[in-house]
Coordinates of C-alpha atoms in Angstrom, one line a residue:
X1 CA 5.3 24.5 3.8
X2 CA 2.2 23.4 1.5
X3 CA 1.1 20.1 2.2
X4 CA 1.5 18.9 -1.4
X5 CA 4.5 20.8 -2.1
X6 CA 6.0 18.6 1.3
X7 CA 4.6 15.4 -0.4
X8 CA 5.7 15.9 -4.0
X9 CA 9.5 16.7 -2.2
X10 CA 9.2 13.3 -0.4
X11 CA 8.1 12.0 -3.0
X12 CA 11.2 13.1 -5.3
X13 CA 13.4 11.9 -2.3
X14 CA 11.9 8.3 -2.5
X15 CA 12.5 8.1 -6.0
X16 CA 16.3 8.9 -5.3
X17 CA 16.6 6.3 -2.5
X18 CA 14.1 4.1 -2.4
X19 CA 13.5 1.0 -4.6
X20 CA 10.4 -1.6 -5.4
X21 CA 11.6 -4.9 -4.2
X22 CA 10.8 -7.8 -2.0
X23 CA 12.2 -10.7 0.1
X24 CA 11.5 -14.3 -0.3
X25 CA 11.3 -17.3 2.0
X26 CA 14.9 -17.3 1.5
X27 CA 15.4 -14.2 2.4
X28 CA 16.5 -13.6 -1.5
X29 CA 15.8 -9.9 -2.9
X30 CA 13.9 -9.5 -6.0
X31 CA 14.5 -5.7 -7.1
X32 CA 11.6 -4.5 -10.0
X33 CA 9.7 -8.0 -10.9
X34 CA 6.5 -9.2 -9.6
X35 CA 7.6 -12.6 -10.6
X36 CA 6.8 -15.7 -8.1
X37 CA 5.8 -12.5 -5.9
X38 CA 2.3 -14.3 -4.8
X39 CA 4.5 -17.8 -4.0
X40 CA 7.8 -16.6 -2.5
X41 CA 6.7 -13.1 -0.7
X42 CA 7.9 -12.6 3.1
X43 CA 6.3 -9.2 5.0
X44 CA 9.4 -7.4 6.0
X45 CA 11.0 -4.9 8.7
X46 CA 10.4 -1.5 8.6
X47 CA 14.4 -1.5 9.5
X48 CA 15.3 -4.3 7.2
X49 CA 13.6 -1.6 4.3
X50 CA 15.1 1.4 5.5
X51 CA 18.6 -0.8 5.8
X52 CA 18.4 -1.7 1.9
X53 CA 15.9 1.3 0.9
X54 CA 14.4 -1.2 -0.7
X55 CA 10.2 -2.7 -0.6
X56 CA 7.1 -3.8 -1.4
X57 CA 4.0 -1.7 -1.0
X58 CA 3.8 -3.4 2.0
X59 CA 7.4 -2.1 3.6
X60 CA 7.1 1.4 1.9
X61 CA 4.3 2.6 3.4
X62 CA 5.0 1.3 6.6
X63 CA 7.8 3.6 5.9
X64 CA 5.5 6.3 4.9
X65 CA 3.2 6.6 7.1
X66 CA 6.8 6.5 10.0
X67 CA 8.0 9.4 8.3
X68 CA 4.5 11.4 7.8
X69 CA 4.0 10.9 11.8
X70 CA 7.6 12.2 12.6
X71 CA 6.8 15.0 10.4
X72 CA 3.3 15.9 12.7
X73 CA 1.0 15.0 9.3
X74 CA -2.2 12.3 10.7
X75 CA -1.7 9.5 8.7
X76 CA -3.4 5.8 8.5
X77 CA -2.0 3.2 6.9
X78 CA -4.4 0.8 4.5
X79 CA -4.7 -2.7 2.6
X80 CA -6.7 -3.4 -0.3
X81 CA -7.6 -6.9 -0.8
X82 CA -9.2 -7.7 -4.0
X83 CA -10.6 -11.0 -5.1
X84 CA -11.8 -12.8 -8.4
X85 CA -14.7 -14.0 -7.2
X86 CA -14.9 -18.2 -7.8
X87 CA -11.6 -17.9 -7.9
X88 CA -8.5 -19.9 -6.3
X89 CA -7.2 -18.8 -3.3
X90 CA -4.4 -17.1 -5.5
X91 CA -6.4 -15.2 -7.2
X92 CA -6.6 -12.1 -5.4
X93 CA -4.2 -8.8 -5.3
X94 CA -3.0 -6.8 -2.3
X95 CA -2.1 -3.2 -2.5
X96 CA -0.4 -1.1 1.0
X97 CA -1.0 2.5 0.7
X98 CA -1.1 5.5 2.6
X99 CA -3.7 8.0 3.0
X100 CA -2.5 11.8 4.8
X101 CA -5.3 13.8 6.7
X102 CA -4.7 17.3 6.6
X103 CA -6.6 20.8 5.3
X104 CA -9.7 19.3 5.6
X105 CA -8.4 17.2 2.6
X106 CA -7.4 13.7 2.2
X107 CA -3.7 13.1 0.2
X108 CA -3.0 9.7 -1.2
X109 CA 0.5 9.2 -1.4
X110 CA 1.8 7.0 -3.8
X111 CA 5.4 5.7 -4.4
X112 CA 5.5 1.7 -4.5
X113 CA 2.9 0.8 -7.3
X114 CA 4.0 -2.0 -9.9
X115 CA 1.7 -0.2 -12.2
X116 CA 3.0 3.4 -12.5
X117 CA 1.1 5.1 -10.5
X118 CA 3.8 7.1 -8.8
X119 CA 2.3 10.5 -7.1
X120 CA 0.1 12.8 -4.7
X121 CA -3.4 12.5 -5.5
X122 CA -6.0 14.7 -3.3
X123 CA -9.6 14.0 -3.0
X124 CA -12.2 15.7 -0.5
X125 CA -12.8 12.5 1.4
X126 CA -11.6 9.4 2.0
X127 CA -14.3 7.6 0.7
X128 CA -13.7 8.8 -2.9
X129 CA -10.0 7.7 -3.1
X130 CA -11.4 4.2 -1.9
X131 CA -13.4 4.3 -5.2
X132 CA -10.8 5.3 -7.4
X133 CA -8.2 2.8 -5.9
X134 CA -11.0 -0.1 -6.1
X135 CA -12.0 1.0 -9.7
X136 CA -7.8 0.6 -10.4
X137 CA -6.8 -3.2 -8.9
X138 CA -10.0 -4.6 -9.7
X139 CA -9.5 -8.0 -12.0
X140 CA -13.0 -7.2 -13.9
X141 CA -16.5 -7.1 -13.0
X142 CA -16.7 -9.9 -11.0
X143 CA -14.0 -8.8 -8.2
X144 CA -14.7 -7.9 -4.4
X145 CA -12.6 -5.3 -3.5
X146 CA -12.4 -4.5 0.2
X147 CA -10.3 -2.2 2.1
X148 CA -9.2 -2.3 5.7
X149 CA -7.4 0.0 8.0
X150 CA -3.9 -1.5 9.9
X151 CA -1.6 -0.3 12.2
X152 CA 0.9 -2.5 12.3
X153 CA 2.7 -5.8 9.8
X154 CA 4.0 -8.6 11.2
X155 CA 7.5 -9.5 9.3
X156 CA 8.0 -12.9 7.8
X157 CA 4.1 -13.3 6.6
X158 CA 3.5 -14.6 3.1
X159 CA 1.1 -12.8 1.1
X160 CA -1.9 -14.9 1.9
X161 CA -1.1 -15.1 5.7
X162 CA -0.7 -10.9 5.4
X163 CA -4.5 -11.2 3.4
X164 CA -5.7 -13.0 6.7
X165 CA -4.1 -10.7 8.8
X166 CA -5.9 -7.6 7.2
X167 CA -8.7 -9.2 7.0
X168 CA -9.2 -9.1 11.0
X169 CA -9.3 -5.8 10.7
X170 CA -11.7 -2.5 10.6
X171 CA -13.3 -3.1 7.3
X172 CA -13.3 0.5 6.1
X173 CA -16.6 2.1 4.6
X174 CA -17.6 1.5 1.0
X175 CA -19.1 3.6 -0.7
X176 CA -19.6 3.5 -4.2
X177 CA -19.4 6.6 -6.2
X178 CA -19.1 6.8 -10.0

């Protein structure tokens, strides 16, 4: 089968299953909101989201990239950090996605956006859907956006102690292309 075609199917079948949704401190589920999500936030099990098919960005591309391995497609699993600079230390935003090597083309998948940005988006390199995806969860002008590559997410991190985390690791290449 296509590439695409395989993602856009999985795709459909994450919308029919799967859920945005986090868990606190209290292990409390908070389905659709973002609200108290940089205070209460708790890294969770790639189980305890397949259990509830239920997560973050975080636990659903964790998931992703699971399933795109199974399924034979290279995959890396990313972290965007981006920070207002002079800014308090909660004034930064974190987005988990997954990027799909295959074709000589690079596939974005994207199911667990707060901002609607559900879909398969192909670009010829990785470095291009960097750009775009910096250009997106930028605050303004004055923001550093860095991304890193991970491989795996500790459970029961907040959000700021899963920003140090990424932030130990390969600081991917930026290039900046208009």
């Amino acid at each position: 089968m296509d590439t695409y075609l395989f993602l856009k199917k999985f795709l459909q079948e994450m919308d029919e299953t799967f859920s945005y949704g986090w868990w606190d401190e209290n292990n409390i589920c908070h389905e659709e909101t973002m609200q108290n999500f940089h205070e209460l936030y708790r890294t969770s099990s790639l189980e305890h989201a397949v259990t509830y098919h239920m997560g973050s960005c975080i636990e659903q591309s964790l998931y992703q990239r699971e399933y795109f391995t199974y399924h034979n497609l290279p995959t890396k699993l990313y972290a965007l950090v981006s920070e207002k600079q002079g800014g308090t230390d909660s004034d930064f935003r974190i987005h988990c996605f997954t990027l799909i090597f295959k074709d000589n083309l690079v596939y974005h998948f994207e199911h667990a956006s707060a901002h609607q940005r559900k879909g398969v988006y192909i670009y010829p390199n990785k470095e291009r859907c960097f750009a775009k995806l910096k250009r997106q969860y930028n605050f303004d002008l004055t923001t550093d956006t860095k991304i890193y590559e991970i491989d795996t997410i500790p459970t029961g991190l907040s959000l700021q102690e899963f920003k140090q985390y990424a932030e130990k690791k390969p600081l991917q290449k930026q290039l900046y292309i208009i």
